[in-house]
């Protein structure tokens, strides 16, 4: 059964620590038979209680002449020893039971100097009580595990998963399903952070070379600032700071390669050199994908131009030059488009838009939903689509009332379909439609990393990718 004074002292210290704000400090001054010990407690950047202490003996306070030789000087020495001058610090005075008159005299001086202070009585040194309180302090900020999620775009998104909410105490446990991939030299990092404002604050980092796979991990709050993970190989402290961890994050996730259907749609109206460049990029992409997939690759090729609104000048309709053909056959069809050059049929056609929405309609109809083969829709061009109806863009509506937004959404919702694009303009200047039809990867015509774009779209195996953090397993 706990001693009453001991239990009351522990509760008083725990309450004072719980009331401690991030920028404040708590000072406990213990006056005992051998001298004065001061404990300074504060919360660090993660809300974790931290402390340090220092002691001064009575001879050290009174000097060689003794306690009674200079009472005023001794009083000043006692007050200086506590260093309790901060206006933002709460003070608790702890007097150890003793027959020594110096204890009561020093306590009286300290009470006069700090009239708002609590006074506790203790039959034993208070240090053990302080350690108990710190170890059992409830969390003042939630603890979260840094994880990656795969949003389906091929680019990992950094986020966090809560482990312990505000108020959690040591002994709390939580389970989380994680997927670990190949990691670098340091292994997979299990980083715990707290949040204060928009940026996370790193609390701890442990890592280990974890075999790729799925793991059911249990996190246990050992004490404030200490989280133990089980269900993993033995973890060891990781020396990297937050910036180093984030810098190790790759731009894209590794994707396996398998049977694929590359649907290449090229805008063939505009300037001669621009159309030639678009067709050249399409050729490079087909060749790159073919080199990685071989006979597993099927290719479809479409050409589209601009709408004509002059009944006397019939327009060039969307042309399917090849559909689900081998790479060689598709490249031959592309060669025919290169020989044909710029489409001028329908001139004067609309100068500010193209049949992008008609092309999307053809692809949606041809692909359907029954074919399970993953498809990559790669559009190469620059002009925006026509709206389905008159809108503020001042671009004439599509004659067939095709809605490019609905059509691109239908493709995005199709299982295993990835949308990529090579646009005449850089991304910050491209029409919003190009960001939709290039949702997974949007490249600039004049500066295309063909291999990188093919990897982003899952057409070729990327360079080895190392993930510094685990992926959150959201399969359940």
mmCIF file of C-alpha atoms in Angstrom, residues 45-411:
data_model
loop_
_atom_site.group_PDB
_atom_site.id
_atom_site.type_symbol
_atom_site.label_atom_id
_atom_site.label_comp_id
_atom_site.label_asym_id
_atom_site.label_seq_id
_atom_site.Cartn_x
_atom_site.Cartn_y
_atom_site.Cartn_z
ATOM 1 C CA UNK A 45 9.767 19.988 -29.457
ATOM 2 C CA UNK A 46 7.795 16.723 -29.422
ATOM 3 C CA UNK A 47 5.950 17.528 -26.183
ATOM 4 C CA UNK A 48 8.080 14.971 -24.324
ATOM 5 C CA UNK A 49 9.009 15.841 -20.680
ATOM 6 C CA UNK A 50 12.722 16.371 -20.184
ATOM 7 C CA UNK A 51 14.647 17.330 -17.100
ATOM 8 C CA UNK A 52 17.986 17.986 -15.476
ATOM 9 C CA UNK A 53 19.069 18.528 -11.887
ATOM 10 C CA UNK A 54 21.892 20.006 -9.825
ATOM 11 C CA UNK A 55 22.746 19.880 -6.134
ATOM 12 C CA UNK A 56 24.533 22.134 -3.650
ATOM 13 C CA UNK A 57 25.521 21.042 -0.116
ATOM 14 C CA UNK A 58 25.067 23.211 2.957
ATOM 15 C CA UNK A 59 28.827 23.827 3.308
ATOM 16 C CA UNK A 60 28.860 24.828 -0.322
ATOM 17 C CA UNK A 61 26.123 27.375 0.325
ATOM 18 C CA UNK A 62 27.361 28.846 3.616
ATOM 19 C CA UNK A 63 31.082 28.902 2.827
ATOM 20 C CA UNK A 64 33.935 28.367 5.259
ATOM 21 C CA UNK A 65 32.530 30.701 7.939
ATOM 22 C CA UNK A 66 29.434 28.595 8.456
ATOM 23 C CA UNK A 67 25.666 28.996 8.307
ATOM 24 C CA UNK A 68 25.225 31.728 10.957
ATOM 25 C CA UNK A 69 28.180 33.967 10.056
ATOM 26 C CA UNK A 70 26.360 35.805 7.232
ATOM 27 C CA UNK A 71 22.615 35.017 7.138
ATOM 28 C CA UNK A 72 21.918 37.499 4.337
ATOM 29 C CA UNK A 73 24.709 36.072 2.204
ATOM 30 C CA UNK A 74 23.562 32.534 2.904
ATOM 31 C CA UNK A 75 19.988 33.486 1.941
ATOM 32 C CA UNK A 76 21.204 34.864 -1.388
ATOM 33 C CA UNK A 77 23.272 31.722 -1.960
ATOM 34 C CA UNK A 78 20.194 29.534 -1.339
ATOM 35 C CA UNK A 79 18.093 31.519 -3.815
ATOM 36 C CA UNK A 80 20.842 31.516 -6.443
ATOM 37 C CA UNK A 81 21.272 27.766 -6.099
ATOM 38 C CA UNK A 82 17.712 27.136 -7.284
ATOM 39 C CA UNK A 83 18.072 29.358 -10.393
ATOM 40 C CA UNK A 84 14.297 29.841 -10.186
ATOM 41 C CA UNK A 85 14.180 33.309 -11.676
ATOM 42 C CA UNK A 86 12.103 32.597 -14.831
ATOM 43 C CA UNK A 87 8.708 34.269 -14.775
ATOM 44 C CA UNK A 88 7.231 31.406 -16.845
ATOM 45 C CA UNK A 89 8.350 28.713 -14.401
ATOM 46 C CA UNK A 90 6.103 27.117 -11.795
ATOM 47 C CA UNK A 91 7.878 26.283 -8.553
ATOM 48 C CA UNK A 92 7.254 23.384 -6.185
ATOM 49 C CA UNK A 93 9.164 23.306 -2.896
ATOM 50 C CA UNK A 94 9.782 19.890 -1.368
ATOM 51 C CA UNK A 95 10.962 19.756 2.246
ATOM 52 C CA UNK A 96 12.437 16.491 3.447
ATOM 53 C CA UNK A 97 11.530 15.607 7.013
ATOM 54 C CA UNK A 98 14.569 16.521 9.087
ATOM 55 C CA UNK A 99 15.439 17.904 12.518
ATOM 56 C CA UNK A 100 18.094 20.124 10.896
ATOM 57 C CA UNK A 101 17.067 23.807 11.400
ATOM 58 C CA UNK A 102 18.758 24.712 8.122
ATOM 59 C CA UNK A 103 16.008 22.844 6.244
ATOM 60 C CA UNK A 104 13.224 24.971 7.725
ATOM 61 C CA UNK A 105 15.205 28.208 7.406
ATOM 62 C CA UNK A 106 16.008 27.585 3.730
ATOM 63 C CA UNK A 107 12.365 26.593 3.120
ATOM 64 C CA UNK A 108 11.182 29.853 4.677
ATOM 65 C CA UNK A 109 13.514 31.909 2.449
ATOM 66 C CA UNK A 110 12.335 30.058 -0.654
ATOM 67 C CA UNK A 111 8.640 30.442 0.255
ATOM 68 C CA UNK A 112 9.109 34.164 0.729
ATOM 69 C CA UNK A 113 10.835 34.418 -2.663
ATOM 70 C CA UNK A 114 8.162 32.293 -4.394
ATOM 71 C CA UNK A 115 4.869 32.933 -2.592
ATOM 72 C CA UNK A 116 2.792 31.153 -5.257
ATOM 73 C CA UNK A 117 4.748 27.914 -4.927
ATOM 74 C CA UNK A 118 3.345 24.623 -3.684
ATOM 75 C CA UNK A 119 5.021 23.108 -0.627
ATOM 76 C CA UNK A 120 5.261 19.340 -0.294
ATOM 77 C CA UNK A 121 6.614 17.238 2.567
ATOM 78 C CA UNK A 122 8.633 14.121 1.805
ATOM 79 C CA UNK A 123 10.088 11.402 3.917
ATOM 80 C CA UNK A 124 12.525 10.288 1.224
ATOM 81 C CA UNK A 125 14.364 11.840 -1.756
ATOM 82 C CA UNK A 126 11.905 13.032 -4.413
ATOM 83 C CA UNK A 127 13.988 12.033 -7.472
ATOM 84 C CA UNK A 128 12.342 8.591 -7.740
ATOM 85 C CA UNK A 129 8.858 10.184 -7.751
ATOM 86 C CA UNK A 130 9.893 12.577 -10.533
ATOM 87 C CA UNK A 131 11.207 9.717 -12.665
ATOM 88 C CA UNK A 132 7.957 7.801 -12.160
ATOM 89 C CA UNK A 133 5.873 10.807 -13.182
ATOM 90 C CA UNK A 134 7.924 11.468 -16.318
ATOM 91 C CA UNK A 135 7.757 7.810 -17.352
ATOM 92 C CA UNK A 136 3.959 7.724 -16.931
ATOM 93 C CA UNK A 137 3.214 11.162 -18.442
ATOM 94 C CA UNK A 138 0.280 10.965 -20.924
ATOM 95 C CA UNK A 139 1.061 12.115 -24.444
ATOM 96 C CA UNK A 140 0.457 15.806 -25.125
ATOM 97 C CA UNK A 141 0.738 15.178 -28.880
ATOM 98 C CA UNK A 142 -0.277 12.199 -30.943
ATOM 99 C CA UNK A 143 2.481 9.889 -32.195
ATOM 100 C CA UNK A 144 2.313 8.933 -35.865
ATOM 101 C CA UNK A 145 4.258 6.533 -38.062
ATOM 102 C CA UNK A 146 5.613 7.910 -41.342
ATOM 103 C CA UNK A 147 4.344 5.770 -44.226
ATOM 104 C CA UNK A 148 3.951 5.894 -47.976
ATOM 105 C CA UNK A 149 0.742 5.320 -49.883
ATOM 106 C CA UNK A 150 0.329 4.351 -53.521
ATOM 107 C CA UNK A 151 -2.406 6.580 -54.988
ATOM 108 C CA UNK A 152 -2.320 4.655 -58.260
ATOM 109 C CA UNK A 153 -0.330 7.260 -60.164
ATOM 110 C CA UNK A 154 2.991 5.446 -59.748
ATOM 111 C CA UNK A 155 4.320 8.251 -57.542
ATOM 112 C CA UNK A 156 4.537 7.545 -53.786
ATOM 113 C CA UNK A 157 2.758 9.962 -51.452
ATOM 114 C CA UNK A 158 4.262 10.664 -48.044
ATOM 115 C CA UNK A 159 1.797 10.628 -45.149
ATOM 116 C CA UNK A 160 1.485 9.354 -41.584
ATOM 117 C CA UNK A 161 -0.638 6.835 -39.726
ATOM 118 C CA UNK A 162 -1.628 7.558 -36.134
ATOM 119 C CA UNK A 163 -0.211 5.131 -33.592
ATOM 120 C CA UNK A 164 -1.145 6.753 -30.292
ATOM 121 C CA UNK A 165 -3.651 9.600 -29.849
ATOM 122 C CA UNK A 166 -3.391 12.485 -27.428
ATOM 123 C CA UNK A 167 -3.563 11.286 -23.811
ATOM 124 C CA UNK A 168 -2.133 7.791 -24.457
ATOM 125 C CA UNK A 169 -0.101 6.332 -21.599
ATOM 126 C CA UNK A 170 2.801 3.858 -21.525
ATOM 127 C CA UNK A 171 1.639 0.338 -22.277
ATOM 128 C CA UNK A 172 -0.743 1.388 -25.056
ATOM 129 C CA UNK A 173 -0.536 -0.793 -28.165
ATOM 130 C CA UNK A 174 -1.784 -0.532 -31.726
ATOM 131 C CA UNK A 175 -1.532 -2.738 -34.803
ATOM 132 C CA UNK A 176 -0.863 -1.597 -38.333
ATOM 133 C CA UNK A 177 -0.544 -3.510 -41.616
ATOM 134 C CA UNK A 178 2.492 -2.473 -43.634
ATOM 135 C CA UNK A 179 4.160 -3.521 -46.854
ATOM 136 C CA UNK A 180 7.924 -3.221 -47.096
ATOM 137 C CA UNK A 181 9.716 -2.962 -50.420
ATOM 138 C CA UNK A 182 13.401 -3.069 -51.306
ATOM 139 C CA UNK A 183 15.308 -0.471 -49.286
ATOM 140 C CA UNK A 184 18.737 1.106 -49.504
ATOM 141 C CA UNK A 185 21.825 0.625 -47.384
ATOM 142 C CA UNK A 186 20.114 1.860 -44.207
ATOM 143 C CA UNK A 187 17.136 -0.471 -44.608
ATOM 144 C CA UNK A 188 13.486 0.469 -44.089
ATOM 145 C CA UNK A 189 13.041 3.354 -41.645
ATOM 146 C CA UNK A 190 10.290 3.280 -39.032
ATOM 147 C CA UNK A 191 10.069 6.963 -38.199
ATOM 148 C CA UNK A 192 7.732 8.283 -35.518
ATOM 149 C CA UNK A 193 6.746 11.950 -35.695
ATOM 150 C CA UNK A 194 4.580 14.461 -33.910
ATOM 151 C CA UNK A 195 2.889 17.412 -35.566
ATOM 152 C CA UNK A 196 3.069 21.051 -34.527
ATOM 153 C CA UNK A 197 1.864 23.204 -37.385
ATOM 154 C CA UNK A 198 2.305 22.131 -41.027
ATOM 155 C CA UNK A 199 5.638 20.326 -40.574
ATOM 156 C CA UNK A 200 6.267 17.039 -38.739
ATOM 157 C CA UNK A 201 8.774 16.858 -35.902
ATOM 158 C CA UNK A 202 10.897 13.730 -35.908
ATOM 159 C CA UNK A 203 10.675 11.852 -32.607
ATOM 160 C CA UNK A 204 12.627 8.681 -33.356
ATOM 161 C CA UNK A 205 13.941 6.657 -36.290
ATOM 162 C CA UNK A 206 14.747 2.953 -36.207
ATOM 163 C CA UNK A 207 15.576 0.868 -39.234
ATOM 164 C CA UNK A 208 16.402 -2.646 -40.370
ATOM 165 C CA UNK A 209 16.994 -4.528 -43.635
ATOM 166 C CA UNK A 210 13.460 -5.925 -43.963
ATOM 167 C CA UNK A 211 12.657 -8.620 -46.523
ATOM 168 C CA UNK A 212 10.057 -7.247 -48.973
ATOM 169 C CA UNK A 213 6.551 -8.371 -48.089
ATOM 170 C CA UNK A 214 3.533 -7.707 -45.896
ATOM 171 C CA UNK A 215 3.907 -7.314 -42.129
ATOM 172 C CA UNK A 216 1.460 -7.077 -39.237
ATOM 173 C CA UNK A 217 3.307 -4.728 -36.911
ATOM 174 C CA UNK A 218 2.479 -3.965 -33.292
ATOM 175 C CA UNK A 219 3.611 -0.635 -31.861
ATOM 176 C CA UNK A 220 3.883 -0.257 -28.074
ATOM 177 C CA UNK A 221 4.307 3.019 -26.225
ATOM 178 C CA UNK A 222 7.072 2.192 -23.749
ATOM 179 C CA UNK A 223 7.333 5.711 -22.338
ATOM 180 C CA UNK A 224 7.053 9.233 -23.742
ATOM 181 C CA UNK A 225 9.502 9.373 -26.651
ATOM 182 C CA UNK A 226 10.014 5.598 -26.879
ATOM 183 C CA UNK A 227 8.013 3.329 -29.215
ATOM 184 C CA UNK A 228 8.775 -0.379 -29.556
ATOM 185 C CA UNK A 229 7.876 -2.261 -32.750
ATOM 186 C CA UNK A 230 7.287 -6.016 -32.840
ATOM 187 C CA UNK A 231 6.540 -8.233 -35.810
ATOM 188 C CA UNK A 232 9.704 -7.038 -37.585
ATOM 189 C CA UNK A 233 13.385 -7.956 -37.616
ATOM 190 C CA UNK A 234 15.419 -6.313 -34.859
ATOM 191 C CA UNK A 235 15.541 -2.551 -35.381
ATOM 192 C CA UNK A 236 18.477 -0.299 -34.586
ATOM 193 C CA UNK A 237 18.781 3.496 -34.313
ATOM 194 C CA UNK A 238 18.982 5.255 -37.686
ATOM 195 C CA UNK A 239 21.322 8.285 -37.802
ATOM 196 C CA UNK A 240 19.475 10.091 -40.618
ATOM 197 C CA UNK A 241 17.573 13.298 -39.950
ATOM 198 C CA UNK A 242 14.224 14.233 -41.484
ATOM 199 C CA UNK A 243 15.688 15.991 -44.525
ATOM 200 C CA UNK A 244 17.931 13.012 -45.324
ATOM 201 C CA UNK A 245 15.018 10.593 -45.064
ATOM 202 C CA UNK A 246 12.810 12.656 -47.361
ATOM 203 C CA UNK A 247 15.670 13.141 -49.838
ATOM 204 C CA UNK A 248 15.868 9.331 -50.197
ATOM 205 C CA UNK A 249 12.264 9.178 -51.423
ATOM 206 C CA UNK A 250 12.115 8.168 -55.119
ATOM 207 C CA UNK A 251 10.010 10.017 -57.670
ATOM 208 C CA UNK A 252 8.115 6.899 -58.618
ATOM 209 C CA UNK A 253 7.303 3.403 -57.395
ATOM 210 C CA UNK A 254 8.629 0.247 -58.970
ATOM 211 C CA UNK A 255 6.060 -1.454 -61.151
ATOM 212 C CA UNK A 256 6.176 -4.917 -62.581
ATOM 213 C CA UNK A 257 5.876 -5.267 -66.346
ATOM 214 C CA UNK A 258 3.515 -7.673 -68.069
ATOM 215 C CA UNK A 259 1.105 -7.805 -71.002
ATOM 216 C CA UNK A 260 0.166 -4.272 -71.983
ATOM 217 C CA UNK A 261 -1.813 -2.422 -74.591
ATOM 218 C CA UNK A 262 -0.287 0.915 -75.654
ATOM 219 C CA UNK A 263 -2.832 3.194 -77.299
ATOM 220 C CA UNK A 264 -0.967 6.028 -79.019
ATOM 221 C CA UNK A 265 -3.031 8.992 -80.244
ATOM 222 C CA UNK A 266 -1.244 11.729 -82.191
ATOM 223 C CA UNK A 267 -2.484 15.173 -83.205
ATOM 224 C CA UNK A 268 -1.618 15.615 -86.903
ATOM 225 C CA UNK A 269 -2.649 19.215 -87.575
ATOM 226 C CA UNK A 270 -0.538 22.319 -87.083
ATOM 227 C CA UNK A 271 2.962 23.263 -88.194
ATOM 228 C CA UNK A 272 4.925 20.717 -90.281
ATOM 229 C CA UNK A 273 7.888 20.475 -87.909
ATOM 230 C CA UNK A 274 5.631 20.194 -84.857
ATOM 231 C CA UNK A 275 3.613 17.319 -86.340
ATOM 232 C CA UNK A 276 6.838 15.580 -87.366
ATOM 233 C CA UNK A 277 8.160 15.915 -83.816
ATOM 234 C CA UNK A 278 4.964 14.466 -82.342
ATOM 235 C CA UNK A 279 5.111 11.440 -84.625
ATOM 236 C CA UNK A 280 8.795 10.990 -83.803
ATOM 237 C CA UNK A 281 8.030 10.929 -80.069
ATOM 238 C CA UNK A 282 5.299 8.357 -80.644
ATOM 239 C CA UNK A 283 7.790 6.200 -82.573
ATOM 240 C CA UNK A 284 10.318 6.474 -79.739
ATOM 241 C CA UNK A 285 7.720 5.461 -77.144
ATOM 242 C CA UNK A 286 6.519 2.448 -79.143
ATOM 243 C CA UNK A 287 10.109 1.321 -79.729
ATOM 244 C CA UNK A 288 11.026 1.745 -76.057
ATOM 245 C CA UNK A 289 7.977 -0.196 -74.877
ATOM 246 C CA UNK A 290 8.592 -2.912 -77.437
ATOM 247 C CA UNK A 291 12.174 -3.278 -76.261
ATOM 248 C CA UNK A 292 10.973 -3.866 -72.699
ATOM 249 C CA UNK A 293 7.887 -6.004 -73.336
ATOM 250 C CA UNK A 294 8.561 -7.729 -76.654
ATOM 251 C CA UNK A 295 5.629 -9.913 -77.718
ATOM 252 C CA UNK A 296 3.698 -8.950 -74.562
ATOM 253 C CA UNK A 297 3.020 -5.529 -76.089
ATOM 254 C CA UNK A 298 0.047 -4.738 -78.290
ATOM 255 C CA UNK A 299 -0.115 -1.301 -79.931
ATOM 256 C CA UNK A 300 -2.985 0.806 -81.227
ATOM 257 C CA UNK A 301 -2.372 3.980 -83.213
ATOM 258 C CA UNK A 302 -4.826 6.813 -83.809
ATOM 259 C CA UNK A 303 -4.490 10.116 -85.620
ATOM 260 C CA UNK A 304 -6.742 13.086 -85.048
ATOM 261 C CA UNK A 305 -6.839 16.624 -86.422
ATOM 262 C CA UNK A 306 -9.186 19.594 -86.088
ATOM 263 C CA UNK A 307 -12.896 20.110 -86.540
ATOM 264 C CA UNK A 308 -14.143 21.948 -89.595
ATOM 265 C CA UNK A 309 -17.166 24.161 -89.189
ATOM 266 C CA UNK A 310 -17.392 24.898 -92.930
ATOM 267 C CA UNK A 311 -19.881 22.553 -94.678
ATOM 268 C CA UNK A 312 -17.961 22.984 -97.920
ATOM 269 C CA UNK A 313 -14.735 21.670 -96.328
ATOM 270 C CA UNK A 314 -15.317 18.199 -94.807
ATOM 271 C CA UNK A 315 -13.031 17.484 -91.859
ATOM 272 C CA UNK A 316 -10.515 14.699 -91.385
ATOM 273 C CA UNK A 317 -12.181 12.229 -88.967
ATOM 274 C CA UNK A 318 -10.325 10.398 -86.218
ATOM 275 C CA UNK A 319 -8.372 7.658 -87.973
ATOM 276 C CA UNK A 320 -7.546 4.301 -86.392
ATOM 277 C CA UNK A 321 -4.310 3.427 -88.184
ATOM 278 C CA UNK A 322 -3.752 0.215 -86.175
ATOM 279 C CA UNK A 323 -5.573 -1.540 -83.346
ATOM 280 C CA UNK A 324 -4.048 -4.103 -81.000
ATOM 281 C CA UNK A 325 -1.318 -4.796 -83.517
ATOM 282 C CA UNK A 326 2.224 -5.939 -82.947
ATOM 283 C CA UNK A 327 4.828 -3.221 -82.481
ATOM 284 C CA UNK A 328 6.241 -3.768 -85.970
ATOM 285 C CA UNK A 329 2.861 -3.385 -87.661
ATOM 286 C CA UNK A 330 2.106 -0.273 -85.583
ATOM 287 C CA UNK A 331 5.455 1.283 -86.540
ATOM 288 C CA UNK A 332 4.671 0.631 -90.211
ATOM 289 C CA UNK A 333 1.341 2.405 -89.781
ATOM 290 C CA UNK A 334 3.178 5.256 -88.073
ATOM 291 C CA UNK A 335 5.512 5.455 -91.063
ATOM 292 C CA UNK A 336 2.490 5.977 -93.312
ATOM 293 C CA UNK A 337 1.370 8.864 -91.098
ATOM 294 C CA UNK A 338 4.860 10.352 -91.296
ATOM 295 C CA UNK A 339 4.746 10.177 -95.102
ATOM 296 C CA UNK A 340 1.291 11.770 -95.106
ATOM 297 C CA UNK A 341 2.489 14.679 -92.971
ATOM 298 C CA UNK A 342 0.225 17.463 -91.763
ATOM 299 C CA UNK A 343 -3.501 17.028 -92.343
ATOM 300 C CA UNK A 344 -4.934 20.072 -94.117
ATOM 301 C CA UNK A 345 -8.279 18.560 -95.014
ATOM 302 C CA UNK A 346 -11.122 20.670 -93.667
ATOM 303 C CA UNK A 347 -9.087 23.864 -93.817
ATOM 304 C CA UNK A 348 -9.838 26.452 -92.637
ATOM 305 C CA UNK A 349 -10.395 24.262 -89.576
ATOM 306 C CA UNK A 350 -10.768 25.522 -86.037
ATOM 307 C CA UNK A 351 -7.420 27.164 -85.166
ATOM 308 C CA UNK A 352 -7.575 26.891 -81.377
ATOM 309 C CA UNK A 353 -8.675 23.311 -80.636
ATOM 310 C CA UNK A 354 -8.545 19.756 -81.944
ATOM 311 C CA UNK A 355 -10.685 16.605 -82.037
ATOM 312 C CA UNK A 356 -9.234 15.426 -78.749
ATOM 313 C CA UNK A 357 -12.703 14.634 -77.403
ATOM 314 C CA UNK A 358 -13.579 12.622 -80.558
ATOM 315 C CA UNK A 359 -10.395 10.609 -80.154
ATOM 316 C CA UNK A 360 -11.265 9.853 -76.507
ATOM 317 C CA UNK A 361 -14.730 8.716 -77.584
ATOM 318 C CA UNK A 362 -13.229 6.266 -80.105
ATOM 319 C CA UNK A 363 -10.806 4.859 -77.512
ATOM 320 C CA UNK A 364 -13.525 4.445 -74.860
ATOM 321 C CA UNK A 365 -15.760 2.625 -77.349
ATOM 322 C CA UNK A 366 -13.000 0.379 -78.652
ATOM 323 C CA UNK A 367 -11.538 -0.556 -75.268
ATOM 324 C CA UNK A 368 -14.807 -1.227 -73.496
ATOM 325 C CA UNK A 369 -14.641 -2.767 -70.031
ATOM 326 C CA UNK A 370 -14.424 -6.466 -70.857
ATOM 327 C CA UNK A 371 -10.761 -6.577 -71.881
ATOM 328 C CA UNK A 372 -8.674 -7.169 -68.734
ATOM 329 C CA UNK A 373 -5.352 -6.275 -70.369
ATOM 330 C CA UNK A 374 -3.784 -3.173 -68.759
ATOM 331 C CA UNK A 375 -3.913 -0.235 -71.159
ATOM 332 C CA UNK A 376 -1.726 2.841 -71.431
ATOM 333 C CA UNK A 377 -3.346 5.752 -73.265
ATOM 334 C CA UNK A 378 -0.609 8.070 -74.543
ATOM 335 C CA UNK A 379 -1.782 11.269 -76.238
ATOM 336 C CA UNK A 380 0.703 13.409 -78.170
ATOM 337 C CA UNK A 381 -0.422 16.895 -79.168
ATOM 338 C CA UNK A 382 -0.989 20.389 -77.904
ATOM 339 C CA UNK A 383 -4.402 21.852 -78.659
ATOM 340 C CA UNK A 384 -7.235 21.658 -76.113
ATOM 341 C CA UNK A 385 -10.432 19.706 -76.815
ATOM 342 C CA UNK A 386 -13.741 21.221 -77.855
ATOM 343 C CA UNK A 387 -16.303 21.573 -75.044
ATOM 344 C CA UNK A 388 -19.519 19.568 -75.233
ATOM 345 C CA UNK A 389 -21.505 22.807 -75.108
ATOM 346 C CA UNK A 390 -20.842 26.505 -75.402
ATOM 347 C CA UNK A 391 -18.818 27.707 -72.433
ATOM 348 C CA UNK A 392 -16.561 30.594 -71.384
ATOM 349 C CA UNK A 393 -13.584 29.233 -73.340
ATOM 350 C CA UNK A 394 -15.039 30.674 -76.576
ATOM 351 C CA UNK A 395 -14.030 27.439 -78.300
ATOM 352 C CA UNK A 396 -16.835 26.170 -80.511
ATOM 353 C CA UNK A 397 -18.641 23.104 -79.138
ATOM 354 C CA UNK A 398 -17.869 19.642 -80.469
ATOM 355 C CA UNK A 399 -20.169 18.893 -83.425
ATOM 356 C CA UNK A 400 -20.829 15.463 -81.917
ATOM 357 C CA UNK A 401 -21.336 16.826 -78.388
ATOM 358 C CA UNK A 402 -18.611 14.603 -76.956
ATOM 359 C CA UNK A 403 -17.690 15.557 -73.380
ATOM 360 C CA UNK A 404 -13.939 15.208 -72.875
ATOM 361 C CA UNK A 405 -14.262 15.351 -69.065
ATOM 362 C CA UNK A 406 -16.664 12.395 -68.904
ATOM 363 C CA UNK A 407 -14.643 10.430 -71.441
ATOM 364 C CA UNK A 408 -11.316 10.921 -69.658
ATOM 365 C CA UNK A 409 -13.000 10.017 -66.341
ATOM 366 C CA UNK A 410 -14.328 6.809 -67.898
ATOM 367 C CA UNK A 411 -10.822 5.836 -68.960
#
